[in-house]
CSV table of C-alpha atoms in Angstrom, one decimal:
chain,number,residue,atom,x,y,z
A,1,MET,CA,17.9,-9.0,27.1
A,2,SER,CA,16.8,-12.3,25.7
A,3,GLU,CA,16.8,-15.3,28.1
A,4,ALA,CA,17.9,-17.7,25.3
A,5,THR,CA,21.5,-17.6,24.2
A,6,GLU,CA,23.1,-18.8,21.0
A,7,ILE,CA,26.6,-20.3,20.6
A,8,ALA,CA,28.6,-18.3,18.0
A,9,VAL,CA,28.8,-20.2,14.8
A,10,VAL,CA,32.2,-20.8,13.2
A,11,PRO,CA,32.6,-20.4,9.4
A,12,GLU,CA,32.8,-24.2,8.8
A,13,GLN,CA,29.4,-24.7,10.2
A,14,LEU,CA,27.9,-22.0,7.9
A,15,GLU,CA,29.1,-23.3,4.6
A,16,ARG,CA,26.3,-22.8,2.0
A,17,ALA,CA,23.8,-22.4,4.9
A,18,PRO,CA,20.7,-20.4,4.3
A,19,ARG,CA,19.9,-17.6,6.8
A,20,ALA,CA,18.1,-18.9,9.9
A,21,GLY,CA,14.4,-18.2,10.0
A,22,GLY,CA,14.3,-17.5,13.8
A,23,SER,CA,17.6,-16.3,15.1
A,24,PRO,CA,19.0,-13.4,13.0
A,25,ARG,CA,22.4,-14.1,11.6
A,26,ILE,CA,25.0,-11.3,11.9
A,27,LEU,CA,28.5,-11.2,10.3
A,28,ILE,CA,31.2,-9.1,12.1
A,29,ILE,CA,34.2,-8.0,10.0
A,30,ASP,CA,36.8,-6.3,12.2
A,31,ASP,CA,40.6,-6.7,12.5
A,32,GLU,CA,40.6,-6.2,16.3
A,33,ALA,CA,40.1,-9.4,18.1
A,34,ALA,CA,38.9,-7.6,21.3
A,35,ILE,CA,36.2,-5.8,19.3
A,36,ARG,CA,35.0,-9.0,17.7
A,37,GLU,CA,34.9,-10.8,21.1
A,38,SER,CA,33.1,-7.9,22.7
A,39,LEU,CA,30.4,-7.7,20.0
A,40,ASP,CA,30.1,-11.5,20.0
A,41,THR,CA,29.4,-11.6,23.7
A,42,LEU,CA,26.9,-8.7,23.5
A,43,LEU,CA,25.0,-10.0,20.5
A,44,THR,CA,25.1,-13.7,21.4
A,45,LEU,CA,23.4,-12.9,24.8
A,46,GLU,CA,20.7,-11.0,22.8
A,47,GLY,CA,19.9,-14.2,20.8
A,48,PHE,CA,21.7,-13.4,17.6
A,49,THR,CA,23.8,-16.0,15.7
A,50,ILE,CA,27.3,-14.7,15.0
A,51,ALA,CA,30.0,-15.3,12.5
A,52,MET,CA,33.3,-13.3,12.4
A,53,ALA,CA,36.1,-12.4,10.2
A,54,GLY,CA,39.3,-10.5,10.9
A,55,ASP,CA,39.8,-8.9,7.4
A,56,GLY,CA,38.1,-8.1,4.2
A,57,PRO,CA,39.0,-11.3,2.2
A,58,ALA,CA,37.9,-13.6,5.0
A,59,GLY,CA,34.6,-11.6,5.3
A,60,LEU,CA,33.9,-11.7,1.5
A,61,GLU,CA,34.5,-15.5,1.6
A,62,LEU,CA,31.9,-15.9,4.3
A,63,LEU,CA,29.5,-13.7,2.3
A,64,SER,CA,30.0,-15.8,-0.8
A,65,ARG,CA,28.9,-18.9,1.0
A,66,ASN,CA,26.2,-17.7,3.5
A,67,GLU,CA,23.3,-15.3,3.8
A,68,TYR,CA,23.1,-12.9,6.7
A,69,ASP,CA,20.6,-10.5,8.2
A,70,LEU,CA,23.2,-7.8,9.0
A,71,LEU,CA,26.8,-6.9,8.6
A,72,LEU,CA,28.9,-5.0,11.2
A,73,LEU,CA,31.8,-3.7,9.2
A,74,ASP,CA,34.9,-1.9,10.5
A,75,LEU,CA,36.0,1.1,8.5
A,76,ALA,CA,39.8,0.8,9.1
A,77,LEU,CA,40.6,-2.7,7.9
A,78,PRO,CA,44.1,-3.8,6.7
A,79,GLY,CA,44.3,-3.6,3.0
A,80,GLU,CA,41.0,-2.4,1.6
A,81,SER,CA,39.0,-0.2,3.9
A,82,GLY,CA,35.4,-1.0,4.9
A,83,ILE,CA,34.1,1.7,2.5
A,84,ASP,CA,36.2,0.2,-0.4
A,85,LEU,CA,34.6,-3.2,0.4
A,86,LEU,CA,31.0,-2.0,0.3
A,87,PRO,CA,30.5,-2.1,-3.5
A,88,ARG,CA,31.7,-5.7,-3.6
A,89,ILE,CA,29.5,-6.6,-0.6
A,90,THR,CA,26.5,-5.0,-2.2
A,91,ALA,CA,27.1,-6.9,-5.4
A,92,MET,CA,27.1,-10.2,-3.5
A,93,GLN,CA,24.1,-9.5,-1.2
A,94,PRO,CA,22.3,-6.4,-2.6
A,95,ASN,CA,19.8,-6.0,0.3
A,96,LEU,CA,22.1,-6.8,3.2
A,97,PRO,CA,22.0,-3.9,5.8
A,98,VAL,CA,25.5,-2.8,6.8
A,99,ILE,CA,26.4,-0.8,9.9
A,100,MET,CA,29.9,0.7,9.8
A,101,ILE,CA,31.9,0.8,13.1
A,102,THR,CA,34.9,3.0,13.5
A,103,ALA,CA,37.0,5.0,15.9
A,104,TYR,CA,37.3,7.7,13.3
A,105,GLY,CA,33.8,9.1,12.9
A,106,THR,CA,34.4,12.2,10.9
A,107,MET,CA,31.6,13.7,8.9
A,108,GLY,CA,33.4,12.9,5.7
A,109,ASN,CA,33.6,9.2,6.7
A,110,VAL,CA,29.9,9.2,7.6
A,111,VAL,CA,28.9,10.7,4.2
A,112,ASP,CA,31.2,8.4,2.3
A,113,ALA,CA,29.8,5.3,4.1
A,114,ILE,CA,26.2,6.3,3.6
A,115,ARG,CA,26.8,7.0,-0.1
A,116,ALA,CA,28.5,3.7,-0.5
A,117,GLY,CA,25.4,1.9,0.8
A,118,ALA,CA,25.9,1.7,4.6
A,119,GLU,CA,22.7,1.6,6.7
A,120,ASN,CA,24.2,3.4,9.7
A,121,PHE,CA,27.4,4.6,11.2
A,122,VAL,CA,28.5,3.8,14.8
A,123,GLN,CA,31.5,5.2,16.5
A,124,LYS,CA,33.7,3.4,19.0
A,125,PRO,CA,33.2,3.1,21.9
A,126,TRP,CA,29.6,2.5,21.3
A,127,ASP,CA,26.5,2.6,23.5
A,128,ASN,CA,25.3,-1.0,23.8
A,129,GLU,CA,21.6,-0.1,24.0
A,130,LYS,CA,21.7,2.2,21.0
A,131,LEU,CA,23.8,-0.3,19.0
A,132,LEU,CA,21.2,-3.0,19.8
A,133,ALA,CA,18.3,-0.7,18.9
A,134,ASP,CA,20.0,0.2,15.5
A,135,ILE,CA,20.7,-3.5,14.8
A,136,ARG,CA,17.1,-4.6,15.6
A,137,THR,CA,15.7,-1.8,13.5
A,138,ALA,CA,17.9,-2.6,10.5
A,139,ILE,CA,17.1,-6.4,10.7
A,140,ALA,CA,13.4,-5.8,11.1
A,141,ARG,CA,13.4,-3.6,8.0
A,142,HIS,CA,15.5,-6.0,6.0
A,143,ARG,CA,13.3,-9.0,6.9
A,144,ALA,CA,10.1,-7.1,6.1
A,145,GLU,CA,11.5,-6.0,2.7
A,146,GLU,CA,12.6,-9.6,1.9
A,147,GLU,CA,9.2,-11.0,3.0
A,148,VAL,CA,7.4,-8.5,0.7
A,149,VAL,CA,9.7,-9.5,-2.2
A,150,GLN,CA,9.3,-13.2,-1.6
A,151,LEU,CA,5.5,-12.8,-1.2
A,152,LYS,CA,5.2,-10.8,-4.4
A,153,ARG,CA,7.3,-13.4,-6.2
A,154,THR,CA,5.1,-16.2,-4.9
A,155,LEU,CA,1.9,-14.4,-5.8
A,156,LYS,CA,3.3,-13.7,-9.3
A,157,GLN,CA,4.3,-17.3,-9.8
A,158,ARG,CA,1.1,-18.8,-8.5
A,159,TYR,CA,-1.6,-16.2,-9.5
A,160,ASN,CA,0.1,-13.8,-11.9
A,161,PHE,CA,-0.9,-10.9,-9.5
A,162,GLU,CA,0.8,-7.5,-9.7
A,163,ASN,CA,1.1,-5.0,-6.8
A,164,ILE,CA,-1.1,-7.1,-4.5
A,165,VAL,CA,0.3,-7.8,-1.1
A,166,GLY,CA,-1.2,-10.2,1.5
A,167,LYS,CA,-0.7,-13.4,3.3
A,168,SER,CA,-3.6,-13.4,5.7
A,169,GLU,CA,-6.2,-16.2,5.4
A,170,PRO,CA,-9.0,-13.9,4.0
A,171,MET,CA,-6.7,-12.7,1.3
A,172,LEU,CA,-5.4,-16.1,0.4
A,173,ARG,CA,-9.0,-17.4,0.0
A,174,LEU,CA,-9.7,-14.3,-2.2
A,175,PHE,CA,-6.7,-15.0,-4.3
A,176,ASP,CA,-7.8,-18.6,-4.9
A,177,VAL,CA,-11.2,-17.6,-6.0
A,178,VAL,CA,-9.9,-14.9,-8.3
A,179,ALA,CA,-7.6,-17.4,-10.0
A,180,GLN,CA,-10.5,-19.8,-10.4
A,181,ILE,CA,-13.0,-17.3,-11.9
A,182,ALA,CA,-10.6,-15.2,-14.0
A,183,PRO,CA,-10.6,-17.5,-17.1
A,184,SER,CA,-14.4,-17.4,-17.3
A,185,ARG,CA,-16.6,-14.9,-19.1
A,186,SER,CA,-18.8,-14.3,-16.1
A,187,THR,CA,-19.7,-10.9,-14.7
A,188,VAL,CA,-18.1,-10.2,-11.3
A,189,LEU,CA,-19.3,-7.9,-8.6
A,190,LEU,CA,-16.7,-6.7,-6.1
A,191,GLN,CA,-18.0,-5.5,-2.8
A,192,GLY,CA,-16.0,-3.9,0.0
A,193,GLU,CA,-15.4,-0.7,1.9
A,194,SER,CA,-13.7,2.2,0.2
A,195,GLY,CA,-9.9,1.7,-0.1
A,196,THR,CA,-9.8,-2.1,0.0
A,197,GLY,CA,-8.2,-2.4,-3.4
A,198,LYS,CA,-11.2,-3.3,-5.7
A,199,GLU,CA,-9.5,-2.0,-8.8
A,200,LEU,CA,-6.4,-4.1,-8.1
A,201,ILE,CA,-8.5,-7.2,-7.9
A,202,ALA,CA,-10.3,-6.3,-11.1
A,203,LYS,CA,-7.0,-5.9,-12.8
A,204,ALA,CA,-5.9,-9.3,-11.4
A,205,ILE,CA,-9.1,-10.9,-12.9
A,206,HIS,CA,-8.3,-9.3,-16.3
A,207,ALA,CA,-4.6,-10.3,-16.2
A,208,ASN,CA,-5.4,-13.9,-15.5
A,209,SER,CA,-8.1,-14.2,-18.2
A,210,PRO,CA,-8.0,-15.0,-21.9
A,211,ARG,CA,-8.7,-11.2,-22.4
A,212,ARG,CA,-5.3,-10.2,-20.9
A,213,ASP,CA,-4.0,-8.9,-24.2
A,214,ARG,CA,-7.1,-6.8,-24.8
A,215,PRO,CA,-7.9,-3.5,-23.0
A,216,PHE,CA,-8.6,-3.1,-19.3
A,217,VAL,CA,-10.7,0.0,-19.1
A,218,PRO,CA,-11.6,1.4,-15.7
A,219,VAL,CA,-14.3,4.1,-15.2
A,220,ASN,CA,-15.4,5.6,-11.9
A,221,THR,CA,-19.1,6.0,-12.6
A,222,GLY,CA,-19.5,8.1,-9.4
A,223,ALA,CA,-17.0,10.6,-10.6
A,224,VAL,CA,-18.6,11.3,-14.0
A,225,PRO,CA,-21.5,13.7,-14.0
A,226,SER,CA,-24.8,11.9,-14.7
A,227,GLU,CA,-25.5,14.0,-17.8
A,228,LEU,CA,-22.1,12.9,-19.3
A,229,LEU,CA,-22.1,9.3,-18.2
A,230,GLU,CA,-24.1,7.9,-21.1
A,231,SER,CA,-21.8,9.6,-23.7
A,232,THR,CA,-18.8,8.4,-21.8
A,233,LEU,CA,-19.9,4.8,-21.8
A,234,PHE,CA,-21.7,4.5,-25.1
A,235,GLY,CA,-20.2,7.3,-27.2
A,236,HIS,CA,-22.1,9.7,-29.3
A,237,VAL,CA,-22.7,10.9,-32.9
A,238,LYS,CA,-21.9,14.3,-34.2
A,239,GLY,CA,-24.6,16.8,-33.1
A,240,ALA,CA,-26.0,14.5,-30.4
A,241,PHE,CA,-25.9,17.4,-28.1
A,242,THR,CA,-24.7,21.0,-28.2
A,243,SER,CA,-21.0,20.4,-27.6
A,244,ALA,CA,-20.8,17.2,-29.7
A,245,ILE,CA,-18.9,18.7,-32.6
A,246,SER,CA,-17.6,15.3,-33.7
A,247,ALA,CA,-18.4,11.6,-33.2
A,248,LYS,CA,-16.8,9.9,-30.3
A,249,LYS,CA,-16.4,6.2,-29.2
A,250,GLY,CA,-17.6,5.2,-25.8
A,251,LEU,CA,-15.7,3.1,-23.3
A,252,PHE,CA,-17.7,0.0,-24.2
A,253,GLU,CA,-16.2,0.2,-27.7
A,254,VAL,CA,-12.7,1.0,-26.3
A,255,ALA,CA,-12.9,-2.1,-24.1
A,256,ASN,CA,-14.2,-4.4,-26.9
A,257,GLY,CA,-12.6,-7.9,-26.4
A,258,GLY,CA,-11.4,-6.9,-23.0
A,259,THR,CA,-12.7,-5.9,-19.6
A,260,LEU,CA,-14.7,-2.9,-18.5
A,261,PHE,CA,-14.4,-2.0,-14.8
A,262,LEU,CA,-17.4,-0.1,-13.6
A,263,ASP,CA,-16.4,1.3,-10.2
A,264,GLU,CA,-18.9,2.8,-7.7
A,265,ILE,CA,-21.8,1.4,-9.8
A,266,GLY,CA,-24.1,1.9,-6.8
A,267,THR,CA,-24.1,5.6,-7.5
A,268,MET,CA,-25.5,5.2,-11.0
A,269,GLY,CA,-28.9,6.7,-11.7
A,270,MET,CA,-31.9,4.5,-12.6
A,271,ASP,CA,-32.0,5.6,-16.2
A,272,MET,CA,-28.4,4.6,-16.8
A,273,GLN,CA,-28.9,1.4,-14.9
A,274,ALA,CA,-31.6,0.4,-17.4
A,275,LYS,CA,-29.1,1.0,-20.3
A,276,ILE,CA,-26.4,-1.0,-18.6
A,277,LEU,CA,-28.8,-3.9,-18.1
A,278,ARG,CA,-29.6,-4.0,-21.8
A,279,VAL,CA,-25.9,-4.2,-22.7
A,280,LEU,CA,-25.4,-7.0,-20.2
A,281,GLN,CA,-28.4,-8.9,-21.7
A,282,ASP,CA,-27.9,-8.3,-25.4
A,283,ARG,CA,-24.3,-7.2,-25.7
A,284,ARG,CA,-25.6,-4.4,-27.9
A,285,PHE,CA,-26.0,-0.6,-27.5
A,286,MET,CA,-26.4,2.5,-29.6
A,287,HIS,CA,-24.4,5.7,-29.6
A,288,LEU,CA,-26.1,8.7,-28.0
A,289,GLY,CA,-28.1,10.2,-30.8
A,290,GLY,CA,-27.4,7.2,-33.1
A,291,THR,CA,-29.8,4.9,-34.8
A,292,SER,CA,-27.8,1.7,-35.5
A,293,GLU,CA,-26.9,-0.9,-32.9
A,294,ILE,CA,-23.3,-1.8,-32.1
A,295,GLN,CA,-22.4,-5.3,-30.8
A,296,VAL,CA,-19.5,-5.7,-28.4
A,297,ASP,CA,-17.8,-8.5,-26.5
A,298,VAL,CA,-16.9,-7.0,-23.1
A,299,ARG,CA,-16.5,-8.6,-19.7
A,300,ILE,CA,-18.0,-6.5,-16.9
A,301,VAL,CA,-16.4,-6.3,-13.5
A,302,ALA,CA,-18.4,-3.9,-11.3
A,303,ALA,CA,-17.5,-2.6,-7.8
A,304,THR,CA,-19.4,-0.9,-5.0
A,305,ASN,CA,-18.8,0.2,-1.5
A,306,VAL,CA,-22.5,0.4,-0.7
A,307,ASN,CA,-24.9,-2.4,0.1
A,308,LEU,CA,-26.7,-3.0,-3.3
A,309,GLN,CA,-29.3,-5.3,-1.7
A,310,ALA,CA,-30.3,-2.5,0.7
A,311,ALA,CA,-30.3,-0.1,-2.3
A,312,VAL,CA,-32.7,-2.5,-4.1
A,313,ARG,CA,-35.0,-2.6,-1.1
A,314,GLU,CA,-35.0,1.2,-0.9
A,315,GLY,CA,-35.7,1.5,-4.7
A,316,ARG,CA,-32.4,3.1,-5.5
A,317,PHE,CA,-31.0,0.2,-7.6
A,318,ARG,CA,-32.7,-2.0,-10.1
A,319,GLU,CA,-33.3,-5.6,-8.8
A,320,ASP,CA,-32.8,-7.1,-12.3
A,321,LEU,CA,-29.5,-5.3,-12.8
A,322,PHE,CA,-28.4,-6.4,-9.3
A,323,TYR,CA,-28.9,-10.1,-10.2
A,324,ARG,CA,-27.2,-9.6,-13.6
A,325,LEU,CA,-24.1,-8.2,-11.8
A,326,ASN,CA,-24.2,-10.6,-8.9
A,327,VAL,CA,-23.3,-13.7,-10.9
A,328,ILE,CA,-20.0,-14.0,-9.0
A,329,CYS,CA,-19.7,-11.8,-5.9
A,330,LEU,CA,-16.4,-11.3,-4.1
A,331,GLU,CA,-16.3,-9.6,-0.7
A,332,LEU,CA,-13.0,-7.7,-0.1
A,333,PRO,CA,-12.0,-7.8,3.6
A,334,PRO,CA,-11.3,-4.6,5.4
A,335,LEU,CA,-7.8,-4.0,6.6
A,336,ARG,CA,-8.8,-4.3,10.3
A,337,SER,CA,-9.8,-8.0,9.6
A,338,ARG,CA,-6.4,-8.9,8.2
A,339,ARG,CA,-4.0,-7.1,10.5
A,340,GLU,CA,-1.2,-9.5,9.9
A,341,ASP,CA,-0.9,-7.9,6.4
A,342,ILE,CA,-0.3,-4.5,7.9
A,343,PRO,CA,3.5,-4.8,8.4
A,344,LEU,CA,3.9,-6.2,4.9
A,345,LEU,CA,1.8,-3.5,3.3
A,346,ALA,CA,3.6,-0.8,5.3
A,347,ALA,CA,7.0,-2.1,4.1
A,348,HIS,CA,5.7,-2.3,0.5
A,349,PHE,CA,4.5,1.3,0.5
A,350,LEU,CA,7.6,2.6,2.3
A,351,LYS,CA,9.8,1.2,-0.3
A,352,PHE,CA,7.6,2.4,-3.1
A,353,TYR,CA,7.5,6.0,-2.0
A,354,ALA,CA,11.2,6.0,-1.0
A,355,ASP,CA,12.0,4.9,-4.6
A,356,GLU,CA,9.5,7.4,-6.0
A,357,ASN,CA,11.0,10.3,-4.0
A,358,GLY,CA,14.6,9.3,-4.6
A,359,THR,CA,15.3,8.8,-0.9
A,360,GLU,CA,16.7,5.9,1.2
A,361,ASN,CA,14.3,3.3,2.3
A,362,ARG,CA,12.5,3.9,5.5
A,363,SER,CA,11.4,1.5,8.3
A,364,LEU,CA,8.9,1.9,11.2
A,365,SER,CA,10.0,2.1,14.8
A,366,PRO,CA,8.4,-0.5,17.0
A,367,GLU,CA,6.2,2.2,18.5
A,368,ALA,CA,5.0,3.3,15.1
A,369,LEU,CA,4.3,-0.2,14.1
A,370,ARG,CA,2.3,-0.7,17.3
A,371,VAL,CA,0.2,2.4,16.4
A,372,LEU,CA,-0.5,0.9,12.9
A,373,MET,CA,-1.5,-2.5,14.4
A,374,ASP,CA,-3.9,-0.9,17.0
A,375,TYR,CA,-5.6,1.5,14.6
A,376,GLU,CA,-9.0,0.5,13.1
A,377,TRP,CA,-8.3,1.8,9.5
A,378,PRO,CA,-11.7,3.1,8.4
A,379,GLY,CA,-9.9,4.1,5.1
A,380,ASN,CA,-8.4,0.7,4.7
A,381,VAL,CA,-5.3,0.0,2.6
A,382,ARG,CA,-5.6,3.4,0.9
A,383,GLU,CA,-5.4,5.2,4.2
A,384,LEU,CA,-2.3,3.1,5.2
A,385,GLU,CA,-0.7,4.0,1.9
A,386,ASN,CA,-1.3,7.7,2.5
A,387,ALA,CA,0.2,7.4,6.0
A,388,MET,CA,3.3,5.7,4.7
A,389,GLU,CA,3.7,8.3,1.9
A,390,ARG,CA,3.5,11.0,4.5
A,391,GLY,CA,6.0,9.3,6.7
A,392,VAL,CA,8.5,9.0,3.9
A,393,VAL,CA,8.1,12.6,2.8
A,394,LEU,CA,8.3,14.1,6.4
A,395,SER,CA,11.1,11.9,7.8
A,396,THR,CA,14.6,13.1,8.1
A,397,THR,CA,16.0,9.8,9.2
A,398,ARG,CA,15.5,6.2,8.1
A,399,THR,CA,13.2,5.4,11.0
A,400,ILE,CA,9.6,6.6,11.0
A,401,THR,CA,8.4,7.3,14.5
A,402,PRO,CA,4.8,7.9,15.7
A,403,ASP,CA,5.1,11.7,15.5
A,404,LEU,CA,5.3,11.4,11.7
A,405,LEU,CA,2.1,9.5,11.4
A,406,PRO,CA,-1.3,11.3,10.8
A,407,SER,CA,-3.0,12.6,13.9
A,408,GLN,CA,-6.0,10.3,13.6
A,409,LEU,CA,-3.7,7.2,13.9
A,410,THR,CA,-2.1,8.5,17.1
A,411,GLY,CA,-5.3,9.7,18.8
A,412,SER,CA,-4.5,13.4,18.6
A,413,THR,CA,-7.7,15.5,19.1
A,414,TYR,CA,-9.0,18.5,17.2
A,415,SER,CA,-9.8,20.5,20.3
A,416,SER,CA,-6.4,20.4,22.0
A,417,SER,CA,-4.5,21.6,19.0
A,418,LEU,CA,-7.1,24.3,18.4
A,419,LEU,CA,-6.9,25.6,21.9
A,420,ASP,CA,-3.1,25.7,21.7
A,421,HIS,CA,-3.0,27.6,18.4
A,422,LYS,CA,-6.1,29.8,18.7
A,423,PRO,CA,-6.3,30.8,22.4
A,424,ASP,CA,-8.3,34.0,21.6
A,425,ALA,CA,-10.9,32.4,19.2
A,426,SER,CA,-14.6,32.5,20.0
A,427,LEU,CA,-16.6,29.4,20.6
A,428,PHE,CA,-18.3,29.9,17.3
A,429,ASP,CA,-14.9,30.1,15.5
A,430,LEU,CA,-13.6,27.0,17.2
A,431,MET,CA,-16.8,25.0,16.3
A,432,GLU,CA,-16.5,26.1,12.7
A,433,GLU,CA,-12.8,25.0,12.6
A,434,ILE,CA,-13.6,21.7,14.2
A,435,GLU,CA,-16.4,21.1,11.6
A,436,ARG,CA,-14.1,22.1,8.8
A,437,ARG,CA,-11.4,19.6,10.0
A,438,ILE,CA,-13.9,16.8,10.5
A,439,ILE,CA,-15.3,17.3,6.9
A,440,SER,CA,-11.9,17.5,5.4
A,441,ASP,CA,-10.7,14.5,7.3
A,442,ARG,CA,-13.7,12.4,6.2
A,443,LEU,CA,-13.3,13.6,2.6
A,444,GLU,CA,-9.7,12.5,2.6
A,445,ARG,CA,-10.7,9.1,4.1
A,446,CYS,CA,-13.3,8.7,1.4
A,447,HIS,CA,-10.7,9.6,-1.2
A,448,TRP,CA,-12.6,12.9,-1.9
A,449,ASN,CA,-15.8,11.1,-2.8
A,450,GLN,CA,-18.4,13.6,-1.7
A,451,THR,CA,-21.3,11.2,-2.2
A,452,GLU,CA,-19.7,8.7,0.2
A,453,ALA,CA,-18.9,11.4,2.7
A,454,ALA,CA,-22.5,12.6,2.7
A,455,GLU,CA,-23.7,9.1,3.3
A,456,TYR,CA,-21.3,8.7,6.2
A,457,PHE,CA,-22.6,12.0,7.8
A,458,LYS,CA,-26.2,11.0,7.0
A,459,ILE,CA,-26.9,14.3,5.3
A,460,PRO,CA,-28.0,15.1,1.7
A,461,LEU,CA,-25.2,15.7,-0.8
A,462,SER,CA,-26.4,19.2,-1.3
A,463,THR,CA,-26.1,20.0,2.4
A,464,LEU,CA,-22.5,18.7,2.4
A,465,ASN,CA,-21.7,20.9,-0.7
A,466,GLN,CA,-23.1,23.9,1.1
A,467,LYS,CA,-20.9,23.3,4.2
A,468,ILE,CA,-17.9,22.8,2.0
A,469,LYS,CA,-18.4,26.1,0.3
A,470,ARG,CA,-19.3,28.0,3.6
A,471,LEU,CA,-16.4,26.6,5.5
A,472,ASN,CA,-14.0,26.9,2.5
A,473,VAL,CA,-13.0,23.3,2.8
A,474,GLU,CA,-10.3,22.4,0.2
A,475,VAL,CA,-11.5,19.5,-2.0
A,476,LYS,CA,-8.8,17.6,-3.9
A,477,LYS,CA,-9.1,15.8,-7.1
A,478,ARG,CA,-10.5,12.3,-6.6
A,479,ASN,CA,-8.6,9.1,-7.2
A,480,ARG,CA,-10.0,5.8,-8.2
A,481,ASP,CA,-10.6,3.1,-5.7
């Protein structure tokens, strides 16, 4: 119970008042004075600011003049019932969480209330601790959603950024630089760990540039076989190679006048690096098998999750190309260095995947949020997104608890689960299963980038491929960074 108490606020004091930033504001609509007083005493002692109404019209009047964090609504009101009022309440404050309270908690009433938009359903007499827990969860979800909406609106107005969420100091500095460099023609190099959102930043650069009405063309150079990459980027003439039955434009031509995003450029072979360097220098290239030069006006935004300077020292990346790309270099911070963005990102992804799956929005329990805040996030924002998608799909209630999070977040071990499920397995079988799971887990964290996984394990790519085949590891289709 909170030490601080708040005096209940009467309607006159709330006229046209915005919702308080610190103390959550709760409206109670119930025709029983004893119920209102009981809730007022309980919630005021817990630090909430309370307003009350004895019937639907009085409650709607308060809603028309004030914003609230939560509504406690009685089902059996004189005149219109609480369920009948819900559509009008939702029209006035669409995102307001509503908890229905009634002495008549039939299954039909519960279903009707939830369908009408209620957050939860509490039966009289209620359990104080459970009611308080439900209220805190609903308010936390509501405020997180509102903060995400407001943040997106601010980023859209100030930077014209889409689908980027962040309020931490590292991200705000990054946003300022992106807004500053976007109007230029300069080549940009994005460096950062896998899963930090490099393609989103590349799109933001393009959307804020004079090229915004021309194509933004992303290509994951690490996902295209080396023997096909030249044709993919530069196109080819008919007959250039065995399967070239017709001429085809390359992505440089497709992106003419716009932006070409070269993701994972650090995986590109030396021969292709020389060809890319020539385009950057002369803005000209030839189709594979062609004889005439083609001139293009393309802005290059490149991205890498490897240290290109180290690759230059090791002879794996051309020094002259590095300096051509490194005109403007932006470092994307890992998620572990901007932890204050984790609740916002989690709320954003929970809403996105709830909408995508046609389910009610989900919120994190305090324990689940604590797990997210304590985790190191080697897979960064992408790993968080995957965890939230999993939570939405597996949850049967509106609250996601730690047991719905991936095992690597909660500290579950491979060995304990193996011993539980395979008590008769030999040591060799257990070791193979552990190796299989470790490889599968790393591939998922690398977004199925086998080259990156091999670098993490410090083994040749061919060795990793052999292990994948021998252990029958399922490899999913790769997604872009």
